[in-house]
Amino acid sequence: DTEVTQTPKHLVMGMTNKKSLKCEQHMGHRAMYWYKQKAKKPPELMFVYSYEKLSINESVPSRFSPECPNSSLLNLHLHALQPEDSALYLCASSQDPGQGLPLHFGNGTRLTVT
Amino acid sequence: AQSVTQLGSHVSVSEGALVLLRCNYSSSVPPYLFWYVQYPNQGLQLLLKYTSAATLVKGINGFEAEFKKSETSFHLTKPSAHMSDAAEYFCAVSVVTGGGNKLTFGTGTQLKVEL
């Protein structure tokens, strides 16, 4: 069982829809991450939150909007997505943003944009 | 810039045979290195990590990796493959930036275990 919980597991949305991905951890971790993984590719970093503040944005298009309401929750708001945004979206957390600490991943949300 | 390169996108072994998955790193400073495994339709699970405490690192499920500075390598091994080891394996390096910890992954190696 993963200690990082992501909902929903699957999501199908049209290009005009607005939806949100949710991530929750109760390990007391103070850094949380969003990664995007296309089929047969490694995960690519999108955003990092450190102590509930956005610390890294890897030049992600504005149709993806992250939010960290508190230290346990991380959301990714989606609007006006394109079919090429279809992918597995992975949430992860680490004890803090320090180098060398392992990331703990959720099982992801598989997003399909039609 | 710190990065990792995985040699061999696909590796096939017989059940009971040695597993060797290759990873080379590029770093001007001592790196923090990781191996993760991803089973179909799941997230990534940490197998082991190197943080300079010891060059031979033991992980879960019988896997281990040896950090070799002279070869800039961090290869993953397991003495005897099991069918349940079939999965995608990623080597990763932790890169510190002004914003915090960035984990950057290699391209992955798909391990197939045959009877």
Short mmCIF file of N, CA and C in Angstrom, two decimals, chain B residues 13-87:
data_model
loop_
_atom_site.label_atom_id
_atom_site.label_comp_id
_atom_site.label_asym_id
_atom_site.label_seq_id
_atom_site.Cartn_x
_atom_site.Cartn_y
_atom_site.Cartn_z
N VAL B 13 16.16 -11.77 -18.88
CA VAL B 13 16.93 -12.79 -18.17
C VAL B 13 16.03 -13.99 -17.91
N SER B 14 16.65 -15.13 -17.65
CA SER B 14 15.90 -16.31 -17.26
C SER B 14 15.66 -16.29 -15.76
N GLU B 15 14.59 -16.89 -15.35
CA GLU B 15 14.30 -16.99 -13.91
C GLU B 15 15.47 -17.70 -13.23
N GLY B 16 15.96 -17.12 -12.12
CA GLY B 16 17.09 -17.70 -11.41
C GLY B 16 18.44 -17.15 -11.84
N ALA B 17 18.47 -16.43 -12.93
CA ALA B 17 19.73 -15.86 -13.43
C ALA B 17 20.02 -14.52 -12.77
N LEU B 18 21.27 -14.08 -12.92
CA LEU B 18 21.69 -12.79 -12.39
C LEU B 18 21.01 -11.65 -13.15
N VAL B 19 20.57 -10.65 -12.39
CA VAL B 19 20.05 -9.44 -12.99
C VAL B 19 21.09 -8.34 -12.86
N LEU B 20 21.39 -7.66 -13.97
CA LEU B 20 22.32 -6.52 -13.97
C LEU B 20 21.71 -5.42 -14.80
N LEU B 21 21.39 -4.32 -14.16
CA LEU B 21 20.85 -3.16 -14.85
C LEU B 21 21.85 -2.02 -14.66
N ARG B 22 22.21 -1.38 -15.78
CA ARG B 22 23.32 -0.44 -15.76
C ARG B 22 22.87 1.01 -15.65
N CYS B 23 23.62 1.76 -14.85
CA CYS B 23 23.37 3.19 -14.69
C CYS B 23 24.70 3.89 -14.50
N ASN B 24 24.93 4.91 -15.31
CA ASN B 24 26.11 5.76 -15.15
C ASN B 24 25.66 7.18 -14.85
N TYR B 25 26.43 7.85 -14.01
CA TYR B 25 26.04 9.20 -13.62
C TYR B 25 27.07 10.20 -14.10
N SER B 26 26.63 11.42 -14.20
CA SER B 26 27.49 12.53 -14.53
C SER B 26 27.29 13.59 -13.46
N SER B 27 28.36 13.87 -12.71
CA SER B 27 28.24 14.83 -11.63
C SER B 27 29.61 15.35 -11.25
N SER B 28 29.68 16.63 -10.99
CA SER B 28 30.95 17.23 -10.57
C SER B 28 31.11 17.18 -9.05
N VAL B 29 30.07 16.80 -8.37
CA VAL B 29 30.09 16.67 -6.91
C VAL B 29 29.55 15.30 -6.55
N PRO B 30 29.82 14.81 -5.32
CA PRO B 30 29.27 13.51 -4.94
C PRO B 30 27.76 13.50 -5.11
N PRO B 31 27.26 12.55 -5.88
CA PRO B 31 25.82 12.56 -6.18
C PRO B 31 25.02 11.78 -5.15
N TYR B 32 23.73 12.08 -5.11
CA TYR B 32 22.77 11.25 -4.40
C TYR B 32 22.02 10.46 -5.48
N LEU B 33 22.12 9.15 -5.42
CA LEU B 33 21.58 8.29 -6.47
C LEU B 33 20.53 7.34 -5.92
N PHE B 34 19.58 7.01 -6.77
CA PHE B 34 18.47 6.16 -6.38
C PHE B 34 18.15 5.17 -7.50
N TRP B 35 17.57 4.05 -7.09
CA TRP B 35 16.92 3.15 -8.02
C TRP B 35 15.45 3.01 -7.60
N TYR B 36 14.57 3.16 -8.59
CA TYR B 36 13.13 2.98 -8.38
C TYR B 36 12.63 1.89 -9.32
N VAL B 37 11.55 1.22 -8.91
CA VAL B 37 10.90 0.23 -9.75
C VAL B 37 9.44 0.66 -9.97
N GLN B 38 8.96 0.41 -11.17
CA GLN B 38 7.57 0.73 -11.50
C GLN B 38 6.91 -0.49 -12.12
N TYR B 39 5.92 -1.02 -11.43
CA TYR B 39 5.13 -2.11 -11.97
C TYR B 39 4.00 -1.52 -12.82
N PRO B 40 3.45 -2.30 -13.73
CA PRO B 40 2.40 -1.78 -14.62
C PRO B 40 1.27 -1.12 -13.85
N ASN B 41 0.87 0.04 -14.33
CA ASN B 41 -0.27 0.79 -13.78
C ASN B 41 -0.08 1.17 -12.31
N GLN B 42 1.18 1.35 -11.92
CA GLN B 42 1.46 1.77 -10.55
C GLN B 42 2.43 2.94 -10.54
N GLY B 43 2.62 3.51 -9.35
CA GLY B 43 3.62 4.55 -9.19
C GLY B 43 5.00 3.95 -9.04
N LEU B 44 5.94 4.77 -8.61
CA LEU B 44 7.32 4.32 -8.45
C LEU B 44 7.59 3.95 -6.99
N GLN B 45 8.32 2.85 -6.83
CA GLN B 45 8.66 2.38 -5.50
C GLN B 45 10.18 2.44 -5.33
N LEU B 46 10.63 3.00 -4.23
CA LEU B 46 12.06 3.10 -3.98
C LEU B 46 12.66 1.73 -3.70
N LEU B 47 13.70 1.37 -4.46
CA LEU B 47 14.43 0.12 -4.22
C LEU B 47 15.59 0.35 -3.26
N LEU B 48 16.37 1.39 -3.54
CA LEU B 48 17.53 1.69 -2.70
C LEU B 48 18.05 3.08 -3.03
N LYS B 49 18.94 3.58 -2.15
CA LYS B 49 19.50 4.91 -2.36
C LYS B 49 20.96 4.93 -1.92
N TYR B 50 21.75 5.74 -2.61
CA TYR B 50 23.15 5.95 -2.25
C TYR B 50 23.29 7.38 -1.76
N THR B 51 23.79 7.52 -0.52
CA THR B 51 23.99 8.86 0.02
C THR B 51 25.37 8.99 0.65
N SER B 52 26.33 8.26 0.13
CA SER B 52 27.77 8.32 0.47
C SER B 52 28.14 7.63 1.78
N ALA B 53 27.20 7.03 2.47
CA ALA B 53 27.53 6.34 3.72
C ALA B 53 28.29 5.03 3.45
N ALA B 54 27.93 4.34 2.37
CA ALA B 54 28.58 3.08 2.03
C ALA B 54 28.49 2.90 0.53
N THR B 55 29.51 2.30 -0.08
CA THR B 55 29.49 2.15 -1.54
C THR B 55 28.60 1.01 -1.99
N LEU B 56 28.43 -0.01 -1.16
CA LEU B 56 27.52 -1.11 -1.50
C LEU B 56 26.23 -0.89 -0.74
N VAL B 57 25.17 -0.74 -1.49
CA VAL B 57 23.87 -0.41 -0.90
C VAL B 57 22.92 -1.57 -1.10
N LYS B 58 22.31 -2.01 -0.03
CA LYS B 58 21.33 -3.10 -0.13
C LYS B 58 19.93 -2.50 -0.08
N GLY B 59 19.06 -3.03 -0.94
CA GLY B 59 17.71 -2.52 -1.00
C GLY B 59 16.68 -3.59 -0.71
N ILE B 60 15.48 -3.31 -1.14
CA ILE B 60 14.40 -4.26 -0.92
C ILE B 60 14.38 -5.33 -2.00
N ASN B 61 13.68 -6.42 -1.73
CA ASN B 61 13.47 -7.50 -2.71
C ASN B 61 14.76 -8.13 -3.21
N GLY B 62 15.82 -8.09 -2.41
CA GLY B 62 17.07 -8.75 -2.76
C GLY B 62 17.96 -7.98 -3.71
N PHE B 63 17.61 -6.75 -4.04
CA PHE B 63 18.43 -5.93 -4.94
C PHE B 63 19.54 -5.21 -4.17
N GLU B 64 20.63 -4.96 -4.84
CA GLU B 64 21.70 -4.15 -4.30
C GLU B 64 22.38 -3.39 -5.43
N ALA B 65 23.11 -2.35 -5.07
CA ALA B 65 23.82 -1.55 -6.07
C ALA B 65 25.15 -1.12 -5.47
N GLU B 66 26.14 -1.01 -6.33
CA GLU B 66 27.47 -0.60 -5.88
C GLU B 66 27.85 0.71 -6.55
N PHE B 67 28.22 1.69 -5.74
CA PHE B 67 28.68 2.98 -6.24
C PHE B 67 30.17 2.87 -6.55
N LYS B 68 30.54 3.11 -7.81
CA LYS B 68 31.94 3.07 -8.22
C LYS B 68 32.31 4.43 -8.82
N LYS B 69 33.04 5.18 -8.02
CA LYS B 69 33.41 6.53 -8.46
C LYS B 69 34.32 6.49 -9.68
N SER B 70 35.25 5.52 -9.70
CA SER B 70 36.21 5.44 -10.81
C SER B 70 35.52 5.17 -12.14
N GLU B 71 34.37 4.50 -12.07
CA GLU B 71 33.63 4.18 -13.29
C GLU B 71 32.39 5.05 -13.45
N THR B 72 32.15 5.94 -12.54
CA THR B 72 30.93 6.77 -12.48
C THR B 72 29.70 5.91 -12.71
N SER B 73 29.64 4.78 -11.99
CA SER B 73 28.53 3.86 -12.20
C SER B 73 27.80 3.56 -10.90
N PHE B 74 26.57 3.12 -11.06
CA PHE B 74 25.72 2.73 -9.93
C PHE B 74 24.79 1.64 -10.46
N HIS B 75 25.37 0.50 -10.81
CA HIS B 75 24.60 -0.58 -11.42
C HIS B 75 23.79 -1.34 -10.38
N LEU B 76 22.62 -1.78 -10.80
CA LEU B 76 21.70 -2.53 -9.93
C LEU B 76 21.84 -4.01 -10.22
N THR B 77 21.94 -4.83 -9.16
CA THR B 77 22.07 -6.26 -9.36
C THR B 77 21.14 -7.02 -8.41
N LYS B 78 20.85 -8.25 -8.84
CA LYS B 78 20.13 -9.21 -8.00
C LYS B 78 20.64 -10.59 -8.39
N PRO B 79 21.05 -11.40 -7.43
CA PRO B 79 21.69 -12.68 -7.76
C PRO B 79 20.79 -13.63 -8.54
N SER B 80 19.50 -13.64 -8.21
CA SER B 80 18.61 -14.62 -8.81
C SER B 80 17.27 -13.98 -9.15
N ALA B 81 16.98 -13.88 -10.42
CA ALA B 81 15.75 -13.21 -10.86
C ALA B 81 14.52 -14.07 -10.56
N HIS B 82 13.46 -13.36 -10.24
CA HIS B 82 12.16 -14.00 -10.02
C HIS B 82 11.16 -13.40 -10.99
N MET B 83 10.16 -14.17 -11.33
CA MET B 83 9.16 -13.68 -12.28
C MET B 83 8.55 -12.35 -11.82
N SER B 84 8.42 -12.18 -10.52
CA SER B 84 7.81 -10.96 -9.99
C SER B 84 8.70 -9.73 -10.14
N ASP B 85 9.95 -9.93 -10.57
CA ASP B 85 10.86 -8.79 -10.78
C ASP B 85 10.61 -8.08 -12.11
N ALA B 86 9.80 -8.67 -12.96
CA ALA B 86 9.51 -8.05 -14.26
C ALA B 86 8.82 -6.71 -14.04
N ALA B 87 9.47 -5.64 -14.52
CA ALA B 87 8.98 -4.29 -14.28
C ALA B 87 9.89 -3.31 -15.00
#
